[in-house]
Coordinates of C-alpha atoms in Angstrom, one line a residue:
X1 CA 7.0 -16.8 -22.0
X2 CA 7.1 -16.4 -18.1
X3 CA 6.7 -19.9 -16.5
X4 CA 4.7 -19.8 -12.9
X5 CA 4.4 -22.1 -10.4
X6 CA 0.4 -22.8 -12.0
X7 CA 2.4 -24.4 -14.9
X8 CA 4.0 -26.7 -13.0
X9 CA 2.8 -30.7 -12.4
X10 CA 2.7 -31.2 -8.9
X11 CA 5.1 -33.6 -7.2
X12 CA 3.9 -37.1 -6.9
X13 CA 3.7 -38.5 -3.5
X14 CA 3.1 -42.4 -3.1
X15 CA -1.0 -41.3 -2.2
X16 CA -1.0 -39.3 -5.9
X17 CA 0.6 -42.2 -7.7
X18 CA -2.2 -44.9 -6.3
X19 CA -4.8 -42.2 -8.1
X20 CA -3.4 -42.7 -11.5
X21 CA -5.6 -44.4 -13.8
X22 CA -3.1 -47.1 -14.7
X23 CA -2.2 -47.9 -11.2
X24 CA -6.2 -47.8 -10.4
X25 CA -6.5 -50.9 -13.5
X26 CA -4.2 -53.3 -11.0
X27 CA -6.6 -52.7 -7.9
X28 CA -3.9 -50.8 -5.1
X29 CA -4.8 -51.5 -1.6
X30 CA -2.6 -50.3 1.1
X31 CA -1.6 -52.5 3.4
X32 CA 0.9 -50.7 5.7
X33 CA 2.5 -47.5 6.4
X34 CA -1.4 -46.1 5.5
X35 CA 0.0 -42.7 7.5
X36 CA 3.0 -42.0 5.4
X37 CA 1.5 -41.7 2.1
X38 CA 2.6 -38.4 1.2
X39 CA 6.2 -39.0 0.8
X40 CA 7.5 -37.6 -2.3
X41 CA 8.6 -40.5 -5.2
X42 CA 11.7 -39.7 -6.5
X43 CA 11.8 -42.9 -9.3
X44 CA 10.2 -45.8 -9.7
X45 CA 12.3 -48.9 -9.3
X46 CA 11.8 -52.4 -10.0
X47 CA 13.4 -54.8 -8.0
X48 CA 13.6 -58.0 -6.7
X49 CA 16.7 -59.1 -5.0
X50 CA 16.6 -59.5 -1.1
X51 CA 19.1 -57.0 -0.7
X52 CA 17.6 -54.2 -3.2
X53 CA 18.5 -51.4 -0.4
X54 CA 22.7 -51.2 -1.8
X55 CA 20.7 -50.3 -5.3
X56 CA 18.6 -47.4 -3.9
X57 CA 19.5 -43.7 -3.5
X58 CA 16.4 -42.6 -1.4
X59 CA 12.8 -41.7 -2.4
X60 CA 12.4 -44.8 -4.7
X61 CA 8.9 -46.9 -5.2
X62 CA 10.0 -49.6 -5.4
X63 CA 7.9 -52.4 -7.7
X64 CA 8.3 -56.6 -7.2
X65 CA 6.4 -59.5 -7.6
X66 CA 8.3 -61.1 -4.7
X67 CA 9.2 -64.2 -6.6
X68 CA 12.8 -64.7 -5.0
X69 CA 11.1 -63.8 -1.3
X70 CA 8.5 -66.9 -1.4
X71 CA 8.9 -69.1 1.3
X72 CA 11.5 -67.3 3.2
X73 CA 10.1 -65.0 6.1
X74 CA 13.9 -64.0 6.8
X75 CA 14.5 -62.5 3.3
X76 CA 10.4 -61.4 3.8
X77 CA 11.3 -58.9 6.6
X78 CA 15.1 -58.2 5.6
X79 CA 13.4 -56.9 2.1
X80 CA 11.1 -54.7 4.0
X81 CA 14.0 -53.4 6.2
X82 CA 16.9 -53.2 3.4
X83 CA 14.0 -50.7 1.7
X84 CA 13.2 -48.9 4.7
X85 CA 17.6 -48.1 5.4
X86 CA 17.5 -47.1 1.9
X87 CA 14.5 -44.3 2.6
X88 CA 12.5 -45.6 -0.1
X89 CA 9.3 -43.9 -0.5
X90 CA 7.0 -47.2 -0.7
X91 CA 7.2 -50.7 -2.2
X92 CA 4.4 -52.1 -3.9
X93 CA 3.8 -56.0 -4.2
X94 CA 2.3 -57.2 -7.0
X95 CA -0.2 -60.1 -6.2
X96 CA -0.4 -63.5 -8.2
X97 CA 3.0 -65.0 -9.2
X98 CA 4.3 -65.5 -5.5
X99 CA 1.6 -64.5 -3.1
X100 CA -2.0 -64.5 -3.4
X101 CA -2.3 -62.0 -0.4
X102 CA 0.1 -59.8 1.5
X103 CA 2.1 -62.1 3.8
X104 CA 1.9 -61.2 7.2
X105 CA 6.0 -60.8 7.7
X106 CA 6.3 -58.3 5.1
X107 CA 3.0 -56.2 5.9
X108 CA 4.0 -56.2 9.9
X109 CA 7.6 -55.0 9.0
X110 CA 6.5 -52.2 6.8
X111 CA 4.3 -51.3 9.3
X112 CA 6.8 -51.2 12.1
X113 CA 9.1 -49.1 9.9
X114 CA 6.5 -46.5 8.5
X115 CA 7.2 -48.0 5.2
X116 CA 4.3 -47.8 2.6
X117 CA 3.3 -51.2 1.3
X118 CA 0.5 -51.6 -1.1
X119 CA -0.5 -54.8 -3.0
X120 CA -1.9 -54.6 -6.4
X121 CA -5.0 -57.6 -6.9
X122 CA -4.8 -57.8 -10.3
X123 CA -2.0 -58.5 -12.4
X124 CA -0.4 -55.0 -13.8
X125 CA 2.5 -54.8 -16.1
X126 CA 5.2 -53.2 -13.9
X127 CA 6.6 -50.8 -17.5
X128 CA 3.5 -49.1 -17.7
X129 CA 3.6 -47.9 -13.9
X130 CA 7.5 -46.8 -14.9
X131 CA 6.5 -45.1 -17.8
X132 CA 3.8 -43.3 -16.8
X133 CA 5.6 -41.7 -13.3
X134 CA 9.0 -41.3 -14.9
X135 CA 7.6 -39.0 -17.3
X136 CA 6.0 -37.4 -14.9
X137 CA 9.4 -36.7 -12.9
X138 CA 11.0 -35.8 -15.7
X139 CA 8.4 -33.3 -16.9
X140 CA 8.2 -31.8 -13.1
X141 CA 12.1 -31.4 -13.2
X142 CA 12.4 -29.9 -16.6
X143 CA 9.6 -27.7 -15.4
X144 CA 11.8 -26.8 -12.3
X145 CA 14.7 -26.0 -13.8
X146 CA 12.8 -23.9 -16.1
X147 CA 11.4 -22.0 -13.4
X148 CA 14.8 -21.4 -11.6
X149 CA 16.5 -19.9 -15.2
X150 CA 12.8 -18.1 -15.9
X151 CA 13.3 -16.3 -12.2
X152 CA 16.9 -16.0 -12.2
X153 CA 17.0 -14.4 -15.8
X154 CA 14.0 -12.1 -14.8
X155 CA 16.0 -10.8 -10.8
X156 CA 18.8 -10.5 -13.1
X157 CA 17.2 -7.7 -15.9
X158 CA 15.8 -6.2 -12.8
X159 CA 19.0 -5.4 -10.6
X160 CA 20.5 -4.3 -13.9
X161 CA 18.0 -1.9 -15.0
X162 CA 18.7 -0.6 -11.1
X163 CA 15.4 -2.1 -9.5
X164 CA 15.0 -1.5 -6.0
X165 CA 14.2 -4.1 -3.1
X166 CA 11.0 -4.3 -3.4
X167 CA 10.6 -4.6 -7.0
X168 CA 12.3 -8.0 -6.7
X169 CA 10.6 -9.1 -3.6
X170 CA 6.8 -8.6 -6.0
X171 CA 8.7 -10.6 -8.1
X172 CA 9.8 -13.5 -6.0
X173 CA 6.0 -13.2 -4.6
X174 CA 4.3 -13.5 -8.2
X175 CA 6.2 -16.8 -8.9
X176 CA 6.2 -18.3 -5.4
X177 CA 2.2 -17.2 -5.5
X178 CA 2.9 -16.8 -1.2
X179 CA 4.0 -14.2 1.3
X180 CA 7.8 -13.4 0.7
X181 CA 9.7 -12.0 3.7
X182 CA 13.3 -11.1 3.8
X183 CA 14.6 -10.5 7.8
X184 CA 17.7 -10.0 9.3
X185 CA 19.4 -13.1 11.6
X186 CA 17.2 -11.3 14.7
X187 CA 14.6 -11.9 12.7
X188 CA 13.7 -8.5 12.0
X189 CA 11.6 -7.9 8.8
X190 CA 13.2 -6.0 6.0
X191 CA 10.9 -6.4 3.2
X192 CA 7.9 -8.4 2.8
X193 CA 6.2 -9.2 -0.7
X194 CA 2.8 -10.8 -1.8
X195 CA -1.2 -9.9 -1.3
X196 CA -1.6 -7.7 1.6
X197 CA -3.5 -9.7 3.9
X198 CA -2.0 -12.7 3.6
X199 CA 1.5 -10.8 4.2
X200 CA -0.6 -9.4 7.5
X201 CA -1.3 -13.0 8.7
X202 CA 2.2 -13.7 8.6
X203 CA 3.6 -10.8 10.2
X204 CA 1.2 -10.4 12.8
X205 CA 3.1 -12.5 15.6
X206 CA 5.9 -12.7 13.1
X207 CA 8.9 -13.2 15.9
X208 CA 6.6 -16.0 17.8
X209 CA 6.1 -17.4 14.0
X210 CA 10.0 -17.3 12.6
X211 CA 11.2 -18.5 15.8
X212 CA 9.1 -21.3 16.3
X213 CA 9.6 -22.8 12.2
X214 CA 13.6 -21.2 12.5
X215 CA 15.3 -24.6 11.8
X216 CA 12.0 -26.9 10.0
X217 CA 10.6 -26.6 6.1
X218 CA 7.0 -27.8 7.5
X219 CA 3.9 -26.7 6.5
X220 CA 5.5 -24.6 2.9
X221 CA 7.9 -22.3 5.4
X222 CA 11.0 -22.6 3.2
X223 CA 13.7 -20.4 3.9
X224 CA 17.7 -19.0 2.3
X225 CA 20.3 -17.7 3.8
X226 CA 21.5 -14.3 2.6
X227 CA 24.9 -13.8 3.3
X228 CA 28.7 -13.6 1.1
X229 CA 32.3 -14.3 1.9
X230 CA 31.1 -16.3 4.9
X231 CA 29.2 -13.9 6.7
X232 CA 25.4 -14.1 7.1
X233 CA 23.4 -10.9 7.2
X234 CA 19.6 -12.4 6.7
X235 CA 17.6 -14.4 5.0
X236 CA 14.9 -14.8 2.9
X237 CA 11.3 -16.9 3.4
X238 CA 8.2 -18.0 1.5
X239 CA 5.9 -18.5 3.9
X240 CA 2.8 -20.7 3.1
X241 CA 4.7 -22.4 0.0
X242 CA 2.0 -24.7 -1.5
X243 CA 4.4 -26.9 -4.3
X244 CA 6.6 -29.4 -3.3
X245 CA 9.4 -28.8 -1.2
X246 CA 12.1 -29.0 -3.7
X247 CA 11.0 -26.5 -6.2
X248 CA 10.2 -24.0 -3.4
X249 CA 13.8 -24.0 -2.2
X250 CA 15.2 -23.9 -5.9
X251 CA 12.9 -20.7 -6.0
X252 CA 14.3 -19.4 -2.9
X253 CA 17.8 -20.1 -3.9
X254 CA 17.4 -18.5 -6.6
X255 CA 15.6 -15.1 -4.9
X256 CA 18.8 -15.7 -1.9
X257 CA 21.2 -15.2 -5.3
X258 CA 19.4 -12.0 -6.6
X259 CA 19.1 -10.4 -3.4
X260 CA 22.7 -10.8 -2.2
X261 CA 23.7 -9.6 -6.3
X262 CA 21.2 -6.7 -5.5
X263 CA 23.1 -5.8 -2.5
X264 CA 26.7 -6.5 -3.9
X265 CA 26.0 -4.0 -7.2
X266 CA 24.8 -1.3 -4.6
X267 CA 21.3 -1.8 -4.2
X268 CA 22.2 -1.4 -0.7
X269 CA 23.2 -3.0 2.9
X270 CA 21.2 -5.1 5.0
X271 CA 21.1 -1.5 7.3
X272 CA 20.0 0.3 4.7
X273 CA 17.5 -2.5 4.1
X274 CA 16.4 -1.8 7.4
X275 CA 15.9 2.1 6.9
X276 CA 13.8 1.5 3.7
X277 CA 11.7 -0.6 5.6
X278 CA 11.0 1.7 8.3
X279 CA 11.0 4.5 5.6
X280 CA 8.3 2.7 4.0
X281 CA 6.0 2.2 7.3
X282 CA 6.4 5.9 8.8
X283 CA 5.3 7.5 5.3
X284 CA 2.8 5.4 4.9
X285 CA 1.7 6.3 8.8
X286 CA 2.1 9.8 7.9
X287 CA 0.1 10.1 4.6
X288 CA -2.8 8.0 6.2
X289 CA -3.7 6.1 2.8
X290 CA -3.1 3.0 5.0
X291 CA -5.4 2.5 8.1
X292 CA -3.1 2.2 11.2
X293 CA -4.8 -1.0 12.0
X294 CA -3.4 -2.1 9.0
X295 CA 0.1 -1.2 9.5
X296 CA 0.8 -2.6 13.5
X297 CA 1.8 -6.0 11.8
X298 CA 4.6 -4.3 9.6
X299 CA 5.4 -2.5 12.9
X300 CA 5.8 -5.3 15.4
X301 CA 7.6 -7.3 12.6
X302 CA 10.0 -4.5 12.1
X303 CA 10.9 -4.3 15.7
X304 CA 9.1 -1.3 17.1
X305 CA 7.5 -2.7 20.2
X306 CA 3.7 -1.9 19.9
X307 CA 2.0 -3.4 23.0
X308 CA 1.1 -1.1 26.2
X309 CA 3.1 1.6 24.8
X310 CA 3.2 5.3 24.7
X311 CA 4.5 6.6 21.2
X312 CA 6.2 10.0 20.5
X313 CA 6.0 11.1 17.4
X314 CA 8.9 13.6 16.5
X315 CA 10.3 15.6 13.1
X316 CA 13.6 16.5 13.5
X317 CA 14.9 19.1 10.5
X318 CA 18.1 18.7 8.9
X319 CA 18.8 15.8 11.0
X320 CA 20.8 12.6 9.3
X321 CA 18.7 9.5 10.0
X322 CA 22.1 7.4 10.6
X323 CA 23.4 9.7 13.5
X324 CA 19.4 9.7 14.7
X325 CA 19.5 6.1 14.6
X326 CA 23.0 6.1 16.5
X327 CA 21.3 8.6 19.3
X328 CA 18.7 6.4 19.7
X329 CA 20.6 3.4 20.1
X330 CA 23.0 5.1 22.9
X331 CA 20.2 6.4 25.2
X332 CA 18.4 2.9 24.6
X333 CA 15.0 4.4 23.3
X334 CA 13.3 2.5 21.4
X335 CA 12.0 3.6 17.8
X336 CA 12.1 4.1 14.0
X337 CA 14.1 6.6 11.9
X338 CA 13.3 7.6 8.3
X339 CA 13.7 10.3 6.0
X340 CA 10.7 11.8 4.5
X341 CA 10.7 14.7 2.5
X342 CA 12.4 18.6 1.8
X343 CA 15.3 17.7 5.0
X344 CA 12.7 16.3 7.2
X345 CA 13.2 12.9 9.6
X346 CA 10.6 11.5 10.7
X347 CA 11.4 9.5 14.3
X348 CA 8.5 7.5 16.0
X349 CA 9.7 6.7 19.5
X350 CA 7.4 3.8 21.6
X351 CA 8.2 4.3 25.5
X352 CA 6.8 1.8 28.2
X353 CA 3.5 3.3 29.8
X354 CA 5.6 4.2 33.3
X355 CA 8.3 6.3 31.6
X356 CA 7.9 10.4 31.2
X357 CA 7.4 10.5 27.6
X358 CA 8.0 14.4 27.7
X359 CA 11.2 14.5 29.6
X360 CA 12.8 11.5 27.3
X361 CA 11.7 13.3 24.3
X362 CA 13.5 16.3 25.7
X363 CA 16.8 14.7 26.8
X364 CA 16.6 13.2 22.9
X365 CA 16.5 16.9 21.8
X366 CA 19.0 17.8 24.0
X367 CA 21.4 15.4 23.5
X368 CA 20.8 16.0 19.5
X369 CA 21.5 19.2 19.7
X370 CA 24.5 19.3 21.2
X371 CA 26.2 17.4 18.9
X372 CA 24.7 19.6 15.3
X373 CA 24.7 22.7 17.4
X374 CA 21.1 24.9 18.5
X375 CA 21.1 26.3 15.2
X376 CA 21.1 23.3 12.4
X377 CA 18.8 21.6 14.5
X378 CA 14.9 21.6 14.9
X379 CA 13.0 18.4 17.0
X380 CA 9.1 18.8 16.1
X381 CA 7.1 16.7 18.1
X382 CA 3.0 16.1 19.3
X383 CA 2.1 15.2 22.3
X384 CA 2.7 11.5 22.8
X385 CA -0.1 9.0 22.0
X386 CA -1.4 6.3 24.1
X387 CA -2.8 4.2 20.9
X388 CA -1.3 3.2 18.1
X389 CA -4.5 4.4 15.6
X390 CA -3.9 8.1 17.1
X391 CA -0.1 7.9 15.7
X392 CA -0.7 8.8 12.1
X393 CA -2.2 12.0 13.5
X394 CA 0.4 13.0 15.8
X395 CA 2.9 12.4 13.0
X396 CA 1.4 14.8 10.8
X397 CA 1.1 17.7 13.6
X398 CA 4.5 17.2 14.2
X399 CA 5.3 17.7 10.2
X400 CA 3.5 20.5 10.4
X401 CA 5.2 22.2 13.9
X402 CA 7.9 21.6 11.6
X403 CA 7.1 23.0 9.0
X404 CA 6.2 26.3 10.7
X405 CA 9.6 26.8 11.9
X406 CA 11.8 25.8 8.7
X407 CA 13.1 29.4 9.3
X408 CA 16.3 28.8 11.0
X409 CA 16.4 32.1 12.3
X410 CA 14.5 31.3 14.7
X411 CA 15.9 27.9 16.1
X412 CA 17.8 29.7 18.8
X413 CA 14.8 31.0 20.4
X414 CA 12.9 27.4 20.6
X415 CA 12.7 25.3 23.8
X416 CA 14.9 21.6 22.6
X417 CA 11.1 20.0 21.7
X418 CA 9.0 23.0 19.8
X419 CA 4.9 21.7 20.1
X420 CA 2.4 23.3 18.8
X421 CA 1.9 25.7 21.2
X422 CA 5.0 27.1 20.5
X423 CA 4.7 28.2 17.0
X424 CA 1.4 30.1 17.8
X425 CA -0.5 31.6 14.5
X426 CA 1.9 30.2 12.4
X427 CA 1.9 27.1 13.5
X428 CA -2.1 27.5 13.4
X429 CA -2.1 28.4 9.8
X430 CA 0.1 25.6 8.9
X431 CA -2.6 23.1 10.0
X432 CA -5.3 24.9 8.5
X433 CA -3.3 25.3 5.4
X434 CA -5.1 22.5 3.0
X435 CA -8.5 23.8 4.4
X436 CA -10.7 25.1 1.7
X437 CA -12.1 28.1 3.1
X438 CA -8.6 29.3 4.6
X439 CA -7.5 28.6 0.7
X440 CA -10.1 30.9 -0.3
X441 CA -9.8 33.8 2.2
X442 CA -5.9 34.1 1.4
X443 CA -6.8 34.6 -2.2
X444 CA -9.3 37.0 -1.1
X445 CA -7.1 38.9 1.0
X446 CA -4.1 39.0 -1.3
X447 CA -5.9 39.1 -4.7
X448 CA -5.0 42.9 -5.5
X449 CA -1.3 42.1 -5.4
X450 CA -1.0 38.2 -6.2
X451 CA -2.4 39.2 -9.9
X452 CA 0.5 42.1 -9.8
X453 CA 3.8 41.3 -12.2
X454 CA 5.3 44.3 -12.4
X455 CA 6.2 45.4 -9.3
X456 CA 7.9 43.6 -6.2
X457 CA 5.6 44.6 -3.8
X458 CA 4.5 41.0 -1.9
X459 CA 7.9 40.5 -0.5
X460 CA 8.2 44.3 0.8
X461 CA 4.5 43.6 2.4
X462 CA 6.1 40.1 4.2
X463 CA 9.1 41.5 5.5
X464 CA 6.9 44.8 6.8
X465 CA 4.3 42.5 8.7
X466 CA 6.9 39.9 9.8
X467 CA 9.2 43.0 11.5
X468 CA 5.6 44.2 13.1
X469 CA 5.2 47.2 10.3
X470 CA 8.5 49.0 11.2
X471 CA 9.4 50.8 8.1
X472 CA 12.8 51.8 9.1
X473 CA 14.1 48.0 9.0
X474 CA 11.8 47.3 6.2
X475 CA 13.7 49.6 4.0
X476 CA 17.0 48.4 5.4
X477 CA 16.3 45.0 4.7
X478 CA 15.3 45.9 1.3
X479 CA 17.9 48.2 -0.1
X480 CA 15.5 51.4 -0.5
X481 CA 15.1 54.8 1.0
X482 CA 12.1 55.4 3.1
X483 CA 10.5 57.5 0.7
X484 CA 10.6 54.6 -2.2
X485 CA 9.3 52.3 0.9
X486 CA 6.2 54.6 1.4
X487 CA 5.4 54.6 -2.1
X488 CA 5.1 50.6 -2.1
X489 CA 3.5 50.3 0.9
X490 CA 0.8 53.0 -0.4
X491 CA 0.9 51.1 -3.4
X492 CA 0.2 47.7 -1.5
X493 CA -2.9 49.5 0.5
X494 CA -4.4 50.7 -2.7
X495 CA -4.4 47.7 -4.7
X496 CA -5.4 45.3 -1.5
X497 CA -7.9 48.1 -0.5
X498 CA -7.1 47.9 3.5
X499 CA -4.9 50.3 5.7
X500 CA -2.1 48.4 7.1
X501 CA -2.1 51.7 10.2
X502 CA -5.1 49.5 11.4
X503 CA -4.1 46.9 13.4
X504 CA -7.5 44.1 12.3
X505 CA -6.6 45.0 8.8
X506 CA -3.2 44.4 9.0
X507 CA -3.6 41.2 11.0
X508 CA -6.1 40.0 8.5
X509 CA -3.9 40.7 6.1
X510 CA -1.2 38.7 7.6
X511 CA -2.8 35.9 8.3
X512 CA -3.4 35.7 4.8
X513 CA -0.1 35.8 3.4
X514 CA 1.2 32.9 6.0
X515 CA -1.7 30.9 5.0
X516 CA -0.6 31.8 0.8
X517 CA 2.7 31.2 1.8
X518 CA 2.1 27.6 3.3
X519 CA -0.2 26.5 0.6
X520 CA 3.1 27.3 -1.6
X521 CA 5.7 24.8 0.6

């Protein structure tokens, strides 16, 4: 059974004891210390020496008749201070045996101290009061404790059966029923857990937000540090806890534990942390499912500065993401870095208004390809983008410049940033690839030879187009005499029923085959 926080009894303050029913039999009225009522009781404790304070621990209600304070406004106001050095949570006086009303020493001093004092009007047996909020504690901690061994045993199954990050942040999230963020010690988000919007509330002034509650536990903000051999990396915070202090930091103890186990067993480093997070945010970017709106929260909270900005969005082929991040870091340009798919990085670069977006891009480029070499190296990119809602958009044009020059053949022949306009009709049909009607006109075109098993005739008809029809390399490049060349290409002409001598046949054709052979990668 999977114990949540909905199972568990809230933690009494002194204002939820005075609702009990038994307490509401002896007729509570408070009578100072009105604005402090929702200190946490720790125990109830009768008591009624003068100097009860040396038996108290902190967080105690304590319960007396005052029998051994009548008559002496010295030991009156030394009770009421012993309690309040002792950080009890309230003391409740019950009337009848010593007092008939509050006295006036007692009530002042508890009000001067902050100290809770209620009176009961009608006599109440003290055991009944014990009874009924020790078993309360007791249930609450046993339920606590539960929790912590239910979460801890669950993280623990997960980070053996090889679970990443985020799989145990949902999980911290479910039982802590709030956001979940994990940062590093600049406060930069690494992970984030819990229902979408809520998680966008938090993170949408996120550095204002963890700065500003960086050192309290106020208002359900309770936070772990992440961290081993005396070294601290991050941390870990529920934001918007709504159970009582204690439990939440048992939880987040016990999410700090899992996360730093996560990382010891190789789920990762706090940099790698990093990486999946921007990962994460630039593939959802580029596959759109997730409005942009939507996703400048995650952005600002994982450090990509997002107001009056231009951003650059670039592809770079076969480029590592750790030597891109290392580039970026030494010409102090600002950005993310994550791997996407089939060798491509995706590197989203956000530039103050007044800088040359273009040349910066360029002298990225550059500088990148000197160090791989001109010809390992491809840096995609779309023109830069004033608003964040365009990014997505430029993202995917820059995939797809990409894309069209994945033949490293021709990398020496590219300017160090390769736009659109610099792949021409290939680059063309790569952007038109998904679109239905250019889907259908490259089955048209090619029907004839894309139903044909027996002979190897659509790679002789891509080499010939892609060499601009010259037969003599076409037959080179293919191992065959000219004569066994002739009879393919006839054989090509007959089945598509075009002739490849005329030049808007043969372009048709061509076009064609790029668009098949995008729709393929």
């Amino acid at each position: 059974m999977t114990i949540t926080l909905d199972s568990l009894e809230p933690a009494l303050s002194v204002r939820q004891v005075l609702t009990l029913e038994r307490v509401l039999a002896g007729e509570p009225e408070v009578v100072a210390g009105a604005s402090h009522l929702d200190r946490l009781v720790r125990w109830v404790h009768v008591a009624e020496a003068a100097d009860v304070g040396v038996m108290l621990t902190g967080g105690e209600m304590v319960l007396t008749t005052g029998v051994l304070l009548a008559g002496d406004e010295d030991k009156q106001a030394e009770y009421v201070r012993s309690l309040h050095r002792a950080e009890a949570a309230a003391v409740v006086l019950g009337l009848g045996r010593a007092f008939p009303a509050a006295p006036d020493v007692m009530r002042r001093a508890a009000e001067r101290c902050g100290l809770p004092m209620v009176v009961l009007h009608r006599p109440f047996p003290f055991a009944e009061l014990t009874e009924e909020v020790q078993s309360r504690l007791v249930r609450r901690k046993f339920a606590a404790v539960s929790l912590s061994e239910a979460v801890r045993t669950e993280l623990t199954a997960l980070i053996t059966a090889g679970a990443p990050l985020q799989r145990l942040l949902d999980e911290v999230a479910r039982h802590s029923a709030c956001p979940v963020v994990v940062t590093n010690l600049a406060h930069r988000v690494l992970g984030t857990a819990g229902e979408r919007p809520a998680v966008d509330d938090v993170l949408r002034d996120w550095e204002r937000i963890a700065r500003q509650a960086g050192g309290t536990e106020g208002d359900g903000w309770i936070r772990a540090e992440l961290g081993g051999r005396g070294e601290r990396w991050g941390r870990i915070v529920l934001c918007g806890y709504r159970g009582d202090t204690a439990t939440g930091r048992l939880l987040a103890d016990r999410a700090a534990e899992a996360l730093v186990l996560h990382r010891m067993l190789g789920g990762g480093t706090a940099c790698s942390w990093e990486e999946q997070s921007a990962q994460s945010l630039l593939t959802d970017l580029v596959s759109g499912v997730v409005p942009a709106r939507q996703l400048l929260p995650r952005a600002r909270a994982a450090g990509l500065p997002v107001n009056r900005r231009t951003f650059v969005p670039l592809v770079v082929r076969d480029g590592d993401p750790a030597r891109l991040e290392r580039l970026l870091r030494l010409l102090g340009l600002p950005g993310l870095v994550a791997e996407l798919a089939d060798g491509a990085t995706a590197v989203l670069l956000s530039l103050p208004r007044d800088q040359d977006a273009g040349a910066l891009a360029a002298h990225f480029a550059t500088r990148l390809r000197t160090e791989t070499g001109p010809d390992h190296t491809v840096v995609a990119a779309a023109e830069p983008r004033a608003a964040w809602d365009d990014v997505p958009t430029g993202l995917r044009e820059a995939q797809h410049v990409a894309d069209a020059v994945a033949d490293s053949s021709a990398v020496l022949h590219l300017p160090p940033v390769v736009r659109l306009k610099d792949v021409h009709l290939r680059g063309l049909v790569r952007l038109l690839r998904d679109d239905p009607h250019v889907q259908s006109f490259a089955e048209r075109e090619l029907d004839g030879l894309l139903r044909e098993t027996d002979e190897d005739l659509l790679p002789v008809l891509r080499t010939y187009l892609a060499t601009g029809r010259n037969k003599s390399r076409t037959a080179q490049l293919h191992h065959v005499s000219r004569p066994a060349l002739y009879r393919r290409l006839e054989s090509i002409q007959v089945r598509l029923g075009v002739d490849l001598d005329d030049f808007e046949q043969a372009a048709s054709v061509h076009i064609a085959l790029l668009a098949h052979d995008a729709q393929q990668q």
